[in-house]
Amino acid sequence: MVQKKDQKIAALVVAAGSGSRMGGSSPKQYLQIQGKSMLEHSVAALLAEPRIEELAIVVSPADILGQHLHFDDPRVKVARVGGNSRSDSVRNGLAFSALAQDDWVLVHDAARPCLLTSDVTKLIDHCLATDHGAILAVPVNDTLKKTLDGSGIEKTVSRDNLWCAQTPQCFKNGELLKALANPSEKPTDEASAMEAAGHLVDIVKGTPTNIKVTHPMDFWMAKAIFQYRTQGEIRGSH
Ligand code: CTP
Ligand code: MG
């Protein structure tokens, strides 16, 4: 794997959403699983990859809990620069991080606490080996139906070559900043902005348990995933 001299690998964890679909009195990134917030789990999974030299967490300036975040690891900085949309938060976080054009940045949702460090390692290895950006994703398993009006089925869509995008998504800082500067519409992930800007984006096969906690049911699933892993450790297997 080739990491150019002076080329840094950084991470950006976006945690400036309001969690409207989740509901609850505080934003979902602060919900606790096994004594740690989802944000802390997401950050820990990234920091366990030693090649990540710095990590910025983007929180909303209006987020009271975000003012009191503390991480012992000196690689972590909290950026109170969240924007109205996810892509605004990413753009502001990249400006805060002030990385060099050629540095790599892994953008990750705080709301994906079940991320495995082994997948982070795979993603970084791929980007360094190919010298272009990539994302974690998993193949679509279900049969896909397109409806006419939300109920009647118009047709079955082939799932061949279809993938569900996850995070982290890893790109060169300069290229990502340019792609996000003038997006045609608000992209929901970094890859779509990069694709629209004409970049080839690779897929690195991730793990299906790297779910995004969007609705209350997802939070129960995330808790179950952690519980399963802990039991696996106790039994000495995974
Ligand atoms: N996010 C962000 N800034 C925003 C919106 C979202 O940093 N303006 C972050 C969220 O904190 C989350 C990730 O982007 O970690 C994925 O977004 P999503 O799951 O949509 O979270 P929310 O926007 O918080 O939830 P909702 O859309 O239900 O309000
Ligand atoms: Mg959202």
Coordinates of C-alpha atoms and ligand atoms in Angstrom, one line a residue:
M1 CA 0.0 0.0 0.0
V2 CA 1.4 3.4 -1.0
Q3 CA 0.8 6.3 1.3
K4 CA 2.6 9.3 -0.3
K5 CA 5.0 11.1 2.0
D6 CA 3.2 14.1 3.7
Q7 CA -0.2 12.7 2.6
K8 CA -2.4 12.6 5.7
I9 CA -5.4 10.4 6.4
A10 CA -8.2 12.2 8.3
A11 CA -11.7 11.5 9.3
L12 CA -14.8 13.7 9.5
V13 CA -17.8 12.5 11.6
V14 CA -21.0 14.3 10.9
A15 CA -23.2 14.7 14.0
A16 CA -25.1 17.9 13.3
G17 CA -28.5 16.4 12.4
S18 CA -31.6 16.8 14.5
G19 CA -32.8 13.2 14.3
S20 CA -36.3 14.2 13.4
R21 CA -37.3 10.7 12.2
M22 CA -35.9 9.1 15.4
G23 CA -37.8 11.6 17.7
G24 CA -36.8 11.9 21.3
S25 CA -35.7 14.7 23.5
S26 CA -32.0 14.9 22.3
P27 CA -30.4 14.2 18.9
K28 CA -30.0 10.5 18.2
Q29 CA -26.2 10.6 18.1
Y30 CA -26.3 11.0 21.9
L31 CA -28.4 7.9 22.6
Q32 CA -26.4 5.4 24.6
I33 CA -25.5 1.8 23.8
Q34 CA -23.5 -0.1 26.4
G35 CA -22.6 3.0 28.3
K36 CA -21.3 5.0 25.3
S37 CA -23.2 7.4 22.9
M38 CA -23.6 6.3 19.3
L39 CA -21.3 9.2 18.4
E40 CA -18.6 7.8 20.8
H41 CA -18.9 4.4 19.2
S42 CA -18.5 5.8 15.7
V43 CA -15.5 7.8 16.7
A44 CA -13.9 4.8 18.5
A45 CA -14.2 2.6 15.4
L46 CA -12.4 5.2 13.3
L47 CA -9.7 6.0 15.9
A48 CA -8.8 2.3 16.3
E49 CA -7.3 2.6 12.7
P50 CA -3.9 4.0 13.6
R51 CA -3.4 5.6 10.1
I52 CA -6.1 8.1 10.9
E53 CA -4.1 11.1 12.1
E54 CA -6.9 13.5 13.0
L55 CA -10.6 13.4 13.3
A56 CA -13.1 16.3 13.4
I57 CA -16.6 15.9 14.8
V58 CA -19.2 18.3 13.3
V59 CA -21.9 19.3 15.7
S60 CA -24.6 22.0 15.3
P61 CA -23.7 25.4 16.9
A62 CA -27.1 25.1 18.6
D63 CA -26.4 21.7 20.2
I64 CA -25.9 22.1 23.9
L65 CA -24.6 18.6 24.4
G66 CA -22.1 19.2 21.6
Q67 CA -20.5 22.0 23.7
H68 CA -19.5 19.5 26.4
L69 CA -18.0 16.8 24.3
H70 CA -14.7 15.5 25.6
F71 CA -12.4 12.9 24.0
D72 CA -9.1 11.9 25.6
D73 CA -7.5 11.1 22.2
P74 CA -5.5 14.2 21.0
R75 CA -6.5 13.4 17.4
V76 CA -10.1 14.5 18.0
K77 CA -11.4 18.1 17.5
V78 CA -15.0 19.2 17.8
A79 CA -16.2 21.6 15.1
R80 CA -19.3 23.5 16.0
V81 CA -20.0 24.3 12.4
G82 CA -23.0 22.1 11.4
G83 CA -25.2 23.3 8.6
N84 CA -28.8 22.9 7.5
S85 CA -28.2 19.9 5.3
R86 CA -25.8 17.0 5.7
S87 CA -23.7 18.2 2.7
D88 CA -23.5 21.7 4.3
S89 CA -22.1 20.1 7.5
V90 CA -19.6 18.1 5.5
R91 CA -18.5 21.2 3.6
N92 CA -18.1 23.3 6.8
G93 CA -16.3 20.4 8.5
L94 CA -13.8 20.1 5.6
A95 CA -13.2 23.9 5.8
F96 CA -12.6 23.6 9.6
S97 CA -10.2 20.7 9.1
A98 CA -8.1 22.7 6.6
L99 CA -6.5 19.6 5.1
A100 CA -4.1 19.7 2.1
Q101 CA -5.6 19.0 -1.4
D102 CA -4.0 15.6 -1.6
D103 CA -4.9 14.4 1.9
W104 CA -7.5 11.6 2.2
V105 CA -10.6 12.2 4.3
L106 CA -13.1 9.6 5.5
V107 CA -16.5 11.0 6.0
H108 CA -18.7 9.0 8.4
D109 CA -22.2 9.4 9.9
A110 CA -22.3 9.5 13.7
A111 CA -25.5 7.6 13.3
R112 CA -23.6 4.4 12.1
P113 CA -22.2 3.3 15.5
C114 CA -21.7 -0.4 14.5
L115 CA -18.9 0.4 12.0
L116 CA -16.1 -2.2 12.2
T117 CA -12.5 -1.0 12.2
S118 CA -11.6 -3.9 9.9
D119 CA -13.9 -2.3 7.2
V120 CA -12.2 1.1 7.8
T121 CA -8.8 -0.6 7.2
K122 CA -10.1 -2.3 4.0
L123 CA -11.4 1.1 2.7
I124 CA -8.1 2.9 3.4
D125 CA -6.1 0.0 1.8
H126 CA -8.2 0.2 -1.3
C127 CA -7.9 4.0 -1.7
L128 CA -4.1 4.0 -1.2
A129 CA -3.7 1.1 -3.6
T130 CA -5.8 2.6 -6.4
D131 CA -5.2 6.3 -5.7
H132 CA -8.9 7.1 -6.1
G133 CA -11.9 7.4 -3.9
A134 CA -14.2 4.7 -2.6
I135 CA -17.1 4.0 -0.3
L136 CA -18.2 1.1 1.9
A137 CA -21.4 -0.6 0.5
V138 CA -23.3 -3.9 0.7
P139 CA -25.1 -5.7 -2.1
V140 CA -28.9 -5.4 -2.2
N141 CA -30.3 -8.8 -1.0
D142 CA -34.1 -8.2 -1.3
T143 CA -36.2 -8.4 -4.5
L144 CA -36.9 -4.8 -5.5
K145 CA -40.3 -3.6 -6.5
K146 CA -41.1 -0.2 -8.2
T147 CA -44.6 1.0 -7.4
L148 CA -46.8 3.3 -9.4
D149 CA -48.4 5.2 -6.5
G150 CA -46.8 3.8 -3.4
S151 CA -48.9 0.6 -3.3
G152 CA -49.5 -1.1 -6.7
I153 CA -46.4 -2.7 -8.2
E154 CA -45.4 -1.4 -11.6
K155 CA -42.5 -3.7 -12.0
T156 CA -39.7 -5.8 -10.4
V157 CA -36.4 -4.1 -10.7
S158 CA -33.3 -6.3 -11.2
R159 CA -31.0 -6.1 -8.2
D160 CA -28.0 -7.0 -10.3
N161 CA -25.2 -4.6 -9.6
L162 CA -27.2 -2.7 -7.0
W163 CA -25.6 -1.7 -3.8
C164 CA -26.6 0.1 -0.6
A165 CA -24.2 2.9 0.1
Q166 CA -22.8 3.2 3.7
T167 CA -20.2 5.4 5.3
P168 CA -17.3 5.9 5.7
Q169 CA -16.7 7.4 2.2
C170 CA -13.1 8.2 1.5
F171 CA -11.9 10.8 -1.0
K172 CA -9.1 13.2 -1.7
N173 CA -9.9 16.4 0.2
G174 CA -9.4 18.8 -2.7
E175 CA -11.6 16.8 -5.1
L176 CA -14.3 16.4 -2.6
L177 CA -14.3 20.1 -1.7
K178 CA -14.7 20.9 -5.4
A179 CA -17.4 18.4 -6.0
L180 CA -19.4 19.8 -3.0
A181 CA -18.9 23.4 -3.9
N182 CA -21.5 23.4 -6.7
P183 CA -23.7 20.4 -6.4
S184 CA -26.6 20.3 -8.8
E185 CA -28.9 19.3 -5.9
K186 CA -28.2 18.6 -2.2
P187 CA -26.4 15.2 -2.4
T188 CA -27.2 12.7 0.4
D189 CA -23.7 11.3 0.3
E190 CA -20.3 12.4 -0.8
A191 CA -20.1 9.7 -3.5
S192 CA -23.1 11.2 -5.4
A193 CA -21.4 14.6 -5.5
M194 CA -18.2 13.0 -6.7
E195 CA -20.1 10.9 -9.4
A196 CA -21.8 14.1 -10.6
A197 CA -18.4 15.8 -10.9
G198 CA -17.3 13.0 -13.2
H199 CA -15.1 11.0 -10.8
L200 CA -15.0 7.2 -10.8
V201 CA -15.9 6.0 -7.3
D202 CA -15.2 2.5 -6.2
I203 CA -17.1 0.2 -4.0
V204 CA -15.5 -1.7 -1.2
K205 CA -17.7 -4.4 0.2
G206 CA -18.6 -3.6 3.8
T207 CA -20.6 -5.4 6.5
P208 CA -24.4 -5.4 6.6
T209 CA -24.4 -4.6 10.3
N210 CA -23.0 -1.1 9.6
I211 CA -26.6 0.2 9.6
K212 CA -27.7 3.8 9.8
V213 CA -29.9 4.5 12.8
T214 CA -32.7 6.4 11.3
H215 CA -35.9 5.2 13.0
P216 CA -36.4 3.8 16.6
M217 CA -36.4 0.3 15.3
D218 CA -32.9 0.8 13.9
F219 CA -31.7 1.8 17.4
W220 CA -33.0 -1.5 18.8
M221 CA -31.1 -3.3 16.0
A222 CA -27.9 -1.5 16.7
K223 CA -28.2 -2.4 20.4
A224 CA -28.8 -6.1 19.4
I225 CA -25.7 -6.0 17.2
F226 CA -23.5 -4.7 20.1
Q227 CA -25.0 -7.3 22.4
Y228 CA -24.3 -10.1 20.0
R229 CA -20.7 -8.9 19.6
T230 CA -20.2 -8.7 23.4
Q231 CA -21.6 -12.2 23.8
G232 CA -19.3 -13.4 21.0
E233 CA -16.3 -12.0 22.9
I234 CA -17.4 -13.7 26.1
R235 CA -17.7 -17.0 24.2
G236 CA -14.4 -16.3 22.4
S237 CA -15.9 -16.4 18.9
H238 CA -17.6 -13.9 16.6
Ligands
CTP1 N1 -26.2 15.3 9.6 C1 -25.4 16.5 9.8 N2 -25.9 17.7 9.5 C2 -27.2 17.8 9.0 C3 -27.9 16.7 8.8 C4 -27.4 15.4 9.1 O1 -24.2 16.4 10.3 N3 -27.7 19.0 8.8 C5 -25.6 14.0 10.0 C6 -26.4 13.4 11.1 O2 -26.1 13.8 12.4 C7 -26.1 11.9 10.9 C8 -25.8 11.8 9.4 O3 -25.6 13.1 9.0 O4 -25.0 11.4 11.6 C9 -26.9 11.1 8.6 O5 -28.1 11.9 8.6 P1 -29.5 11.4 9.0 O6 -29.5 9.9 9.4 O7 -30.5 11.9 8.1 O8 -29.6 12.1 10.5 P2 -30.6 13.3 10.9 O9 -30.6 14.4 9.8 O10 -30.2 13.8 12.2 O11 -32.0 12.6 11.0 P3 -33.4 13.1 10.3 O12 -33.1 13.2 8.8 O13 -34.3 12.0 10.6 O14 -33.7 14.4 10.9
MG2 MG -31.3 13.9 7.8

